[in-house]
Amino acid sequence: MRIEFETARARRLSLTSLIDVIFLLLLFFMLTSTFTKFSTVELSASGQGAGSKTPDVVISLKQTTVLVNGVEVSSEALAGALKSKVTDGKTSALLLVGRSVASQHFITTLQLARRLGLMVSVVR
């Protein structure tokens, strides 16, 4: 006796569950990402001959130290040191940035000097 088995038919693949999974992944990544406000720091290139004037204040950023006119200053005392220079009539500053300085440290120092009224030139 010969038994014939029914051949399996090719069923269409349902994409409904795949779309649901993709939507859930999209929601997951959107809700777990951090929402931070990105801001920009304005840096402009100096014109020709602009570097000929000697700066009043030299701020040197190293990985662990900050020097103001060659004197080591702690990060907490930097605002006071720069404020005293501004009250003495200093108007321009040169910011020397070391290779291993964190970008956040650089930006914080630059914004502090500009907020106090110093015209800052950046050198790497």
mmCIF file of N, CA and C in Angstrom:
data_model
loop_
_atom_site.group_PDB
_atom_site.id
_atom_site.type_symbol
_atom_site.label_atom_id
_atom_site.label_comp_id
_atom_site.label_asym_id
_atom_site.label_seq_id
_atom_site.Cartn_x
_atom_site.Cartn_y
_atom_site.Cartn_z
ATOM 1 N N MET A 1 0.826 -1.153 0.000
ATOM 2 C CA MET A 1 0.000 0.000 0.000
ATOM 3 C C MET A 1 0.891 1.244 0.000
ATOM 4 N N ARG A 2 0.520 2.130 -0.786
ATOM 5 C CA ARG A 2 1.299 3.358 -0.948
ATOM 6 C C ARG A 2 0.619 4.498 -0.203
ATOM 7 N N ILE A 3 1.420 5.172 0.678
ATOM 8 C CA ILE A 3 0.875 6.291 1.450
ATOM 9 C C ILE A 3 1.469 7.575 0.905
ATOM 10 N N GLU A 4 0.629 8.451 0.539
ATOM 11 C CA GLU A 4 1.101 9.749 0.043
ATOM 12 C C GLU A 4 0.882 10.804 1.121
ATOM 13 N N PHE A 5 1.977 11.462 1.415
ATOM 14 C CA PHE A 5 1.903 12.543 2.412
ATOM 15 C C PHE A 5 1.590 13.848 1.707
ATOM 16 N N GLU A 6 0.891 14.654 2.424
ATOM 17 C CA GLU A 6 0.552 15.963 1.870
ATOM 18 C C GLU A 6 1.811 16.830 1.868
ATOM 19 N N THR A 7 2.110 17.448 0.770
ATOM 20 C CA THR A 7 3.297 18.315 0.699
ATOM 21 C C THR A 7 2.995 19.633 1.389
ATOM 22 N N ALA A 8 4.003 20.128 2.083
ATOM 23 C CA ALA A 8 3.838 21.399 2.820
ATOM 24 C C ALA A 8 3.792 22.552 1.836
ATOM 25 N N ARG A 9 2.823 23.371 2.033
ATOM 26 C CA ARG A 9 2.720 24.553 1.183
ATOM 27 C C ARG A 9 3.592 25.677 1.736
ATOM 28 N N ALA A 10 4.105 26.456 0.838
ATOM 29 C CA ALA A 10 4.881 27.629 1.257
ATOM 30 C C ALA A 10 3.907 28.713 1.694
ATOM 31 N N ARG A 11 3.988 29.055 2.985
ATOM 32 C CA ARG A 11 3.102 30.094 3.493
ATOM 33 C C ARG A 11 3.777 31.450 3.370
ATOM 34 N N ARG A 12 2.979 32.457 3.234
ATOM 35 C CA ARG A 12 3.527 33.815 3.178
ATOM 36 C C ARG A 12 4.025 34.207 4.559
ATOM 37 N N LEU A 13 5.139 34.876 4.567
ATOM 38 C CA LEU A 13 5.735 35.327 5.818
ATOM 39 C C LEU A 13 5.012 36.581 6.294
ATOM 40 N N SER A 14 4.547 36.579 7.498
ATOM 41 C CA SER A 14 3.835 37.722 8.045
ATOM 42 C C SER A 14 4.842 38.718 8.622
ATOM 43 N N LEU A 15 4.816 39.921 8.140
ATOM 44 C CA LEU A 15 5.744 40.947 8.603
ATOM 45 C C LEU A 15 5.180 41.775 9.742
ATOM 46 N N THR A 16 3.989 41.470 10.172
ATOM 47 C CA THR A 16 3.367 42.253 11.239
ATOM 48 C C THR A 16 4.186 42.192 12.521
ATOM 49 N N SER A 17 4.611 41.032 12.914
ATOM 50 C CA SER A 17 5.382 40.912 14.150
ATOM 51 C C SER A 17 6.750 41.582 14.005
ATOM 52 N N LEU A 18 7.347 41.551 12.822
ATOM 53 C CA LEU A 18 8.624 42.210 12.600
ATOM 54 C C LEU A 18 8.484 43.723 12.749
ATOM 55 N N ILE A 19 7.434 44.294 12.239
ATOM 56 C CA ILE A 19 7.195 45.729 12.358
ATOM 57 C C ILE A 19 6.989 46.100 13.820
ATOM 58 N N ASP A 20 6.275 45.245 14.566
ATOM 59 C CA ASP A 20 6.076 45.506 15.990
ATOM 60 C C ASP A 20 7.399 45.512 16.748
ATOM 61 N N VAL A 21 8.260 44.583 16.444
ATOM 62 C CA VAL A 21 9.562 44.511 17.104
ATOM 63 C C VAL A 21 10.404 45.744 16.773
ATOM 64 N N ILE A 22 10.415 46.147 15.534
ATOM 65 C CA ILE A 22 11.186 47.335 15.134
ATOM 66 C C ILE A 22 10.636 48.576 15.828
ATOM 67 N N PHE A 23 9.320 48.693 15.919
ATOM 68 C CA PHE A 23 8.716 49.833 16.595
ATOM 69 C C PHE A 23 9.084 49.849 18.075
ATOM 70 N N LEU A 24 9.049 48.690 18.726
ATOM 71 C CA LEU A 24 9.427 48.625 20.138
ATOM 72 C C LEU A 24 10.892 48.973 20.349
ATOM 73 N N LEU A 25 11.767 48.524 19.466
ATOM 74 C CA LEU A 25 13.182 48.893 19.563
ATOM 75 C C LEU A 25 13.376 50.392 19.379
ATOM 76 N N LEU A 26 12.662 50.958 18.430
ATOM 77 C CA LEU A 26 12.742 52.401 18.205
ATOM 78 C C LEU A 26 12.299 53.164 19.446
ATOM 79 N N LEU A 27 11.200 52.754 20.045
ATOM 80 C CA LEU A 27 10.735 53.398 21.276
ATOM 81 C C LEU A 27 11.750 53.244 22.403
ATOM 82 N N PHE A 28 12.312 52.061 22.532
ATOM 83 C CA PHE A 28 13.298 51.823 23.586
ATOM 84 C C PHE A 28 14.499 52.752 23.451
ATOM 85 N N PHE A 29 15.061 52.852 22.245
ATOM 86 C CA PHE A 29 16.246 53.687 22.058
ATOM 87 C C PHE A 29 15.931 55.171 22.191
ATOM 88 N N MET A 30 14.733 55.565 21.786
ATOM 89 C CA MET A 30 14.366 56.972 21.936
ATOM 90 C C MET A 30 14.194 57.350 23.404
ATOM 91 N N LEU A 31 13.620 56.467 24.180
ATOM 92 C CA LEU A 31 13.351 56.788 25.572
ATOM 93 C C LEU A 31 14.568 56.618 26.474
ATOM 94 N N THR A 32 15.515 55.804 26.086
ATOM 95 C CA THR A 32 16.692 55.614 26.927
ATOM 96 C C THR A 32 17.843 56.535 26.559
ATOM 97 N N SER A 33 17.741 57.228 25.463
ATOM 98 C CA SER A 33 18.822 58.148 25.106
ATOM 99 C C SER A 33 18.745 59.376 25.996
ATOM 100 N N THR A 34 19.877 60.014 26.169
ATOM 101 C CA THR A 34 19.909 61.206 27.013
ATOM 102 C C THR A 34 19.552 62.427 26.182
ATOM 103 N N PHE A 35 18.800 63.276 26.794
ATOM 104 C CA PHE A 35 18.409 64.513 26.140
ATOM 105 C C PHE A 35 19.207 65.637 26.787
ATOM 106 N N THR A 36 20.264 66.059 26.125
ATOM 107 C CA THR A 36 21.088 67.135 26.647
ATOM 108 C C THR A 36 21.075 68.298 25.682
ATOM 109 N N LYS A 37 21.289 69.450 26.232
ATOM 110 C CA LYS A 37 21.345 70.643 25.404
ATOM 111 C C LYS A 37 22.801 70.849 24.980
ATOM 112 N N PHE A 38 23.010 70.811 23.699
ATOM 113 C CA PHE A 38 24.345 71.031 23.185
ATOM 114 C C PHE A 38 24.513 72.514 22.915
ATOM 115 N N SER A 39 25.631 73.038 23.332
ATOM 116 C CA SER A 39 25.882 74.446 23.082
ATOM 117 C C SER A 39 27.192 74.580 22.311
ATOM 118 N N THR A 40 27.369 75.704 21.731
ATOM 119 C CA THR A 40 28.573 75.934 20.947
ATOM 120 C C THR A 40 29.426 76.985 21.635
ATOM 121 N N VAL A 41 30.692 76.900 21.381
ATOM 122 C CA VAL A 41 31.642 77.886 21.876
ATOM 123 C C VAL A 41 32.221 78.572 20.665
ATOM 124 N N GLU A 42 32.109 79.869 20.647
ATOM 125 C CA GLU A 42 32.572 80.613 19.481
ATOM 126 C C GLU A 42 34.086 80.762 19.512
ATOM 127 N N LEU A 43 34.733 80.252 18.487
ATOM 128 C CA LEU A 43 36.170 80.421 18.296
ATOM 129 C C LEU A 43 36.367 81.082 16.945
ATOM 130 N N SER A 44 37.118 82.147 16.924
ATOM 131 C CA SER A 44 37.367 82.817 15.657
ATOM 132 C C SER A 44 38.864 82.872 15.415
ATOM 133 N N ALA A 45 39.215 82.765 14.156
ATOM 134 C CA ALA A 45 40.623 82.824 13.788
ATOM 135 C C ALA A 45 41.091 84.273 13.856
ATOM 136 N N SER A 46 42.290 84.463 14.354
ATOM 137 C CA SER A 46 42.804 85.828 14.442
ATOM 138 C C SER A 46 43.264 86.284 13.061
ATOM 139 N N GLY A 47 43.115 87.553 12.831
ATOM 140 C CA GLY A 47 43.515 88.121 11.560
ATOM 141 C C GLY A 47 45.016 88.283 11.470
ATOM 142 N N GLN A 48 45.483 88.673 10.321
ATOM 143 C CA GLN A 48 46.917 88.838 10.124
ATOM 144 C C GLN A 48 47.411 90.011 10.956
ATOM 145 N N GLY A 49 48.461 89.783 11.715
ATOM 146 C CA GLY A 49 49.034 90.840 12.536
ATOM 147 C C GLY A 49 48.359 90.986 13.881
ATOM 148 N N ALA A 50 47.324 90.224 14.146
ATOM 149 C CA ALA A 50 46.620 90.342 15.418
ATOM 150 C C ALA A 50 47.450 89.775 16.563
ATOM 151 N N GLY A 51 48.384 88.894 16.263
ATOM 152 C CA GLY A 51 49.189 88.285 17.305
ATOM 153 C C GLY A 51 50.399 89.110 17.689
ATOM 154 N N SER A 52 50.568 90.275 17.127
ATOM 155 C CA SER A 52 51.745 91.079 17.417
ATOM 156 C C SER A 52 51.672 91.772 18.771
ATOM 157 N N LYS A 53 50.468 91.975 19.314
ATOM 158 C CA LYS A 53 50.310 92.618 20.607
ATOM 159 C C LYS A 53 50.608 91.602 21.701
ATOM 160 N N THR A 54 51.374 92.000 22.683
ATOM 161 C CA THR A 54 51.699 91.119 23.799
ATOM 162 C C THR A 54 50.490 91.003 24.720
ATOM 163 N N PRO A 55 50.102 89.777 25.069
ATOM 164 C CA PRO A 55 48.934 89.617 25.946
ATOM 165 C C PRO A 55 49.250 90.071 27.372
ATOM 166 N N ASP A 56 48.233 90.543 28.057
ATOM 167 C CA ASP A 56 48.399 90.994 29.442
ATOM 168 C C ASP A 56 48.473 89.816 30.414
ATOM 169 N N VAL A 57 47.732 88.751 30.118
ATOM 170 C CA VAL A 57 47.660 87.586 30.999
ATOM 171 C C VAL A 57 47.933 86.337 30.166
ATOM 172 N N VAL A 58 48.759 85.447 30.679
ATOM 173 C CA VAL A 58 49.028 84.173 30.020
ATOM 174 C C VAL A 58 48.495 83.066 30.927
ATOM 175 N N ILE A 59 47.518 82.322 30.402
ATOM 176 C CA ILE A 59 46.921 81.213 31.142
ATOM 177 C C ILE A 59 47.394 79.925 30.472
ATOM 178 N N SER A 60 48.063 79.081 31.228
ATOM 179 C CA SER A 60 48.585 77.832 30.689
ATOM 180 C C SER A 60 47.845 76.665 31.344
ATOM 181 N N LEU A 61 47.170 75.870 30.504
ATOM 182 C CA LEU A 61 46.432 74.710 30.998
ATOM 183 C C LEU A 61 47.257 73.454 30.777
ATOM 184 N N LYS A 62 47.543 72.760 31.850
ATOM 185 C CA LYS A 62 48.187 71.450 31.796
ATOM 186 C C LYS A 62 47.152 70.421 32.232
ATOM 187 N N GLN A 63 47.522 69.165 32.227
ATOM 188 C CA GLN A 63 46.573 68.110 32.576
ATOM 189 C C GLN A 63 46.071 68.260 34.014
ATOM 190 N N THR A 64 46.963 68.585 34.933
ATOM 191 C CA THR A 64 46.559 68.667 36.334
ATOM 192 C C THR A 64 46.725 70.050 36.941
ATOM 193 N N THR A 65 47.370 70.973 36.247
ATOM 194 C CA THR A 65 47.636 72.291 36.828
ATOM 195 C C THR A 65 47.197 73.410 35.901
ATOM 196 N N VAL A 66 47.022 74.582 36.489
ATOM 197 C CA VAL A 66 46.722 75.808 35.749
ATOM 198 C C VAL A 66 47.735 76.846 36.192
ATOM 199 N N LEU A 67 48.364 77.495 35.222
ATOM 200 C CA LEU A 67 49.320 78.556 35.520
ATOM 201 C C LEU A 67 48.777 79.877 35.000
ATOM 202 N N VAL A 68 48.800 80.900 35.844
ATOM 203 C CA VAL A 68 48.420 82.250 35.432
ATOM 204 C C VAL A 68 49.661 83.108 35.568
ATOM 205 N N ASN A 69 50.183 83.575 34.440
ATOM 206 C CA ASN A 69 51.438 84.337 34.379
ATOM 207 C C ASN A 69 52.571 83.601 35.105
ATOM 208 N N GLY A 70 52.627 82.286 34.919
ATOM 209 C CA GLY A 70 53.699 81.473 35.481
ATOM 210 C C GLY A 70 53.495 81.040 36.914
ATOM 211 N N VAL A 71 52.428 81.470 37.560
ATOM 212 C CA VAL A 71 52.163 81.109 38.950
ATOM 213 C C VAL A 71 51.069 80.043 38.976
ATOM 214 N N GLU A 72 51.341 78.940 39.673
ATOM 215 C CA GLU A 72 50.360 77.855 39.735
ATOM 216 C C GLU A 72 49.162 78.273 40.581
ATOM 217 N N VAL A 73 47.978 78.024 40.024
ATOM 218 C CA VAL A 73 46.722 78.392 40.683
ATOM 219 C C VAL A 73 45.822 77.167 40.669
ATOM 220 N N SER A 74 45.104 76.927 41.750
ATOM 221 C CA SER A 74 44.163 75.807 41.772
ATOM 222 C C SER A 74 42.949 76.150 40.910
ATOM 223 N N SER A 75 42.226 75.130 40.502
ATOM 224 C CA SER A 75 41.053 75.345 39.653
ATOM 225 C C SER A 75 39.991 76.180 40.358
ATOM 226 N N GLU A 76 39.887 76.025 41.684
ATOM 227 C CA GLU A 76 38.903 76.782 42.446
ATOM 228 C C GLU A 76 39.289 78.258 42.552
ATOM 229 N N ALA A 77 40.583 78.554 42.600
ATOM 230 C CA ALA A 77 41.058 79.926 42.768
ATOM 231 C C ALA A 77 41.290 80.637 41.437
ATOM 232 N N LEU A 78 41.034 79.941 40.336
ATOM 233 C CA LEU A 78 41.288 80.537 39.016
ATOM 234 C C LEU A 78 40.411 81.760 38.778
ATOM 235 N N ALA A 79 39.149 81.692 39.147
ATOM 236 C CA ALA A 79 38.240 82.828 38.940
ATOM 237 C C ALA A 79 38.728 84.049 39.696
ATOM 238 N N GLY A 80 39.157 83.866 40.929
ATOM 239 C CA GLY A 80 39.669 84.989 41.721
ATOM 240 C C GLY A 80 40.946 85.569 41.143
ATOM 241 N N ALA A 81 41.831 84.693 40.657
ATOM 242 C CA ALA A 81 43.094 85.172 40.081
ATOM 243 C C ALA A 81 42.850 85.981 38.814
ATOM 244 N N LEU A 82 41.936 85.500 37.962
ATOM 245 C CA LEU A 82 41.638 86.237 36.731
ATOM 246 C C LEU A 82 40.882 87.527 37.023
ATOM 247 N N LYS A 83 40.015 87.498 38.026
ATOM 248 C CA LYS A 83 39.266 88.707 38.386
ATOM 249 C C LYS A 83 40.207 89.797 38.883
ATOM 250 N N SER A 84 41.233 89.408 39.638
ATOM 251 C CA SER A 84 42.200 90.403 40.118
ATOM 252 C C SER A 84 42.996 91.007 38.960
ATOM 253 N N LYS A 85 43.263 90.210 37.932
ATOM 254 C CA LYS A 85 43.964 90.738 36.756
ATOM 255 C C LYS A 85 43.083 91.741 36.014
ATOM 256 N N VAL A 86 41.780 91.447 35.929
ATOM 257 C CA VAL A 86 40.859 92.351 35.237
ATOM 258 C C VAL A 86 40.720 93.658 36.009
ATOM 259 N N THR A 87 40.667 93.578 37.330
ATOM 260 C CA THR A 87 40.568 94.812 38.128
ATOM 261 C C THR A 87 41.841 95.631 38.059
ATOM 262 N N ASP A 88 42.971 94.992 37.734
ATOM 263 C CA ASP A 88 44.227 95.719 37.535
ATOM 264 C C ASP A 88 44.299 96.381 36.169
ATOM 265 N N GLY A 89 43.281 96.178 35.326
ATOM 266 C CA GLY A 89 43.243 96.825 34.016
ATOM 267 C C GLY A 89 43.703 95.948 32.870
ATOM 268 N N LYS A 90 43.887 94.675 33.102
ATOM 269 C CA LYS A 90 44.303 93.763 32.031
ATOM 270 C C LYS A 90 43.098 93.467 31.141
ATOM 271 N N THR A 91 43.312 93.459 29.820
ATOM 272 C CA THR A 91 42.191 93.260 28.894
ATOM 273 C C THR A 91 42.353 92.075 27.970
ATOM 274 N N SER A 92 43.572 91.601 27.760
ATOM 275 C CA SER A 92 43.774 90.502 26.809
ATOM 276 C C SER A 92 44.457 89.330 27.509
ATOM 277 N N ALA A 93 44.154 88.134 27.006
ATOM 278 C CA ALA A 93 44.731 86.926 27.596
ATOM 279 C C ALA A 93 45.112 85.959 26.492
ATOM 280 N N LEU A 94 46.136 85.184 26.770
ATOM 281 C CA LEU A 94 46.578 84.117 25.877
ATOM 282 C C LEU A 94 46.370 82.813 26.618
ATOM 283 N N LEU A 95 45.610 81.906 26.030
ATOM 284 C CA LEU A 95 45.298 80.626 26.652
ATOM 285 C C LEU A 95 46.106 79.538 25.964
ATOM 286 N N LEU A 96 47.086 78.988 26.660
ATOM 287 C CA LEU A 96 47.922 77.911 26.145
ATOM 288 C C LEU A 96 47.331 76.584 26.607
ATOM 289 N N VAL A 97 46.999 75.724 25.670
ATOM 290 C CA VAL A 97 46.340 74.458 25.989
ATOM 291 C C VAL A 97 47.302 73.310 25.717
ATOM 292 N N GLY A 98 47.553 72.505 26.739
ATOM 293 C CA GLY A 98 48.401 71.337 26.584
ATOM 294 C C GLY A 98 47.684 70.225 25.835
ATOM 295 N N ARG A 99 48.432 69.269 25.352
ATOM 296 C CA ARG A 99 47.850 68.171 24.562
ATOM 297 C C ARG A 99 46.927 67.271 25.376
ATOM 298 N N SER A 100 47.214 67.089 26.637
ATOM 299 C CA SER A 100 46.441 66.135 27.439
ATOM 300 C C SER A 100 45.322 66.796 28.244
ATOM 301 N N VAL A 101 45.011 68.043 27.951
ATOM 302 C CA VAL A 101 43.965 68.753 28.689
ATOM 303 C C VAL A 101 42.593 68.297 28.195
ATOM 304 N N ALA A 102 41.697 68.030 29.127
ATOM 305 C CA ALA A 102 40.333 67.631 28.778
ATOM 306 C C ALA A 102 39.604 68.810 28.155
ATOM 307 N N SER A 103 38.768 68.519 27.184
ATOM 308 C CA SER A 103 38.067 69.593 26.483
ATOM 309 C C SER A 103 37.139 70.360 27.414
ATOM 310 N N GLN A 104 36.533 69.694 28.395
ATOM 311 C CA GLN A 104 35.648 70.387 29.332
ATOM 312 C C GLN A 104 36.424 71.393 30.170
ATOM 313 N N HIS A 105 37.642 71.049 30.566
ATOM 314 C CA HIS A 105 38.494 71.964 31.335
ATOM 315 C C HIS A 105 38.853 73.186 30.491
ATOM 316 N N PHE A 106 39.163 72.950 29.228
ATOM 317 C CA PHE A 106 39.479 74.045 28.306
ATOM 318 C C PHE A 106 38.283 74.970 28.126
ATOM 319 N N ILE A 107 37.102 74.407 27.872
ATOM 320 C CA ILE A 107 35.900 75.210 27.634
ATOM 321 C C ILE A 107 35.522 76.003 28.884
ATOM 322 N N THR A 108 35.618 75.384 30.047
ATOM 323 C CA THR A 108 35.281 76.070 31.293
ATOM 324 C C THR A 108 36.198 77.265 31.521
ATOM 325 N N THR A 109 37.486 77.082 31.292
ATOM 326 C CA THR A 109 38.443 78.174 31.479
ATOM 327 C C THR A 109 38.212 79.277 30.455
ATOM 328 N N LEU A 110 37.953 78.914 29.218
ATOM 329 C CA LEU A 110 37.706 79.902 28.169
ATOM 330 C C LEU A 110 36.463 80.726 28.477
ATOM 331 N N GLN A 111 35.383 80.069 28.873
ATOM 332 C CA GLN A 111 34.155 80.790 29.196
ATOM 333 C C GLN A 111 34.331 81.681 30.419
ATOM 334 N N LEU A 112 35.089 81.236 31.403
ATOM 335 C CA LEU A 112 35.351 82.037 32.591
ATOM 336 C C LEU A 112 36.108 83.309 32.232
ATOM 337 N N ALA A 113 37.146 83.170 31.420
ATOM 338 C CA ALA A 113 37.934 84.342 31.030
ATOM 339 C C ALA A 113 37.106 85.329 30.207
ATOM 340 N N ARG A 114 36.296 84.817 29.314
ATOM 341 C CA ARG A 114 35.446 85.703 28.496
ATOM 342 C C ARG A 114 34.374 86.377 29.331
ATOM 343 N N ARG A 115 33.815 85.643 30.298
ATOM 344 C CA ARG A 115 32.778 86.227 31.155
ATOM 345 C C ARG A 115 33.342 87.378 31.989
ATOM 346 N N LEU A 116 34.618 87.289 32.360
ATOM 347 C CA LEU A 116 35.245 88.352 33.140
ATOM 348 C C LEU A 116 35.637 89.542 32.276
ATOM 349 N N GLY A 117 35.518 89.429 30.961
ATOM 350 C CA GLY A 117 35.806 90.557 30.078
ATOM 351 C C GLY A 117 37.151 90.513 29.385
ATOM 352 N N LEU A 118 37.851 89.402 29.496
ATOM 353 C CA LEU A 118 39.148 89.287 28.811
ATOM 354 C C LEU A 118 38.932 88.886 27.353
ATOM 355 N N MET A 119 39.707 89.462 26.473
ATOM 356 C CA MET A 119 39.719 89.032 25.069
ATOM 357 C C MET A 119 40.760 87.922 24.982
ATOM 358 N N VAL A 120 40.296 86.712 24.689
ATOM 359 C CA VAL A 120 41.136 85.518 24.789
ATOM 360 C C VAL A 120 41.580 85.046 23.411
ATOM 361 N N SER A 121 42.865 84.768 23.287
ATOM 362 C CA SER A 121 43.426 84.093 22.107
ATOM 363 C C SER A 121 43.872 82.707 22.556
ATOM 364 N N VAL A 122 43.572 81.702 21.756
ATOM 365 C CA VAL A 122 43.866 80.317 22.133
ATOM 366 C C VAL A 122 45.026 79.815 21.295
ATOM 367 N N VAL A 123 45.984 79.180 21.980
ATOM 368 C CA VAL A 123 47.145 78.590 21.313
ATOM 369 C C VAL A 123 47.283 77.160 21.792
ATOM 370 N N ARG A 124 47.579 76.285 20.862
ATOM 371 C CA ARG A 124 47.792 74.890 21.256
ATOM 372 C C ARG A 124 49.249 74.543 21.125
#
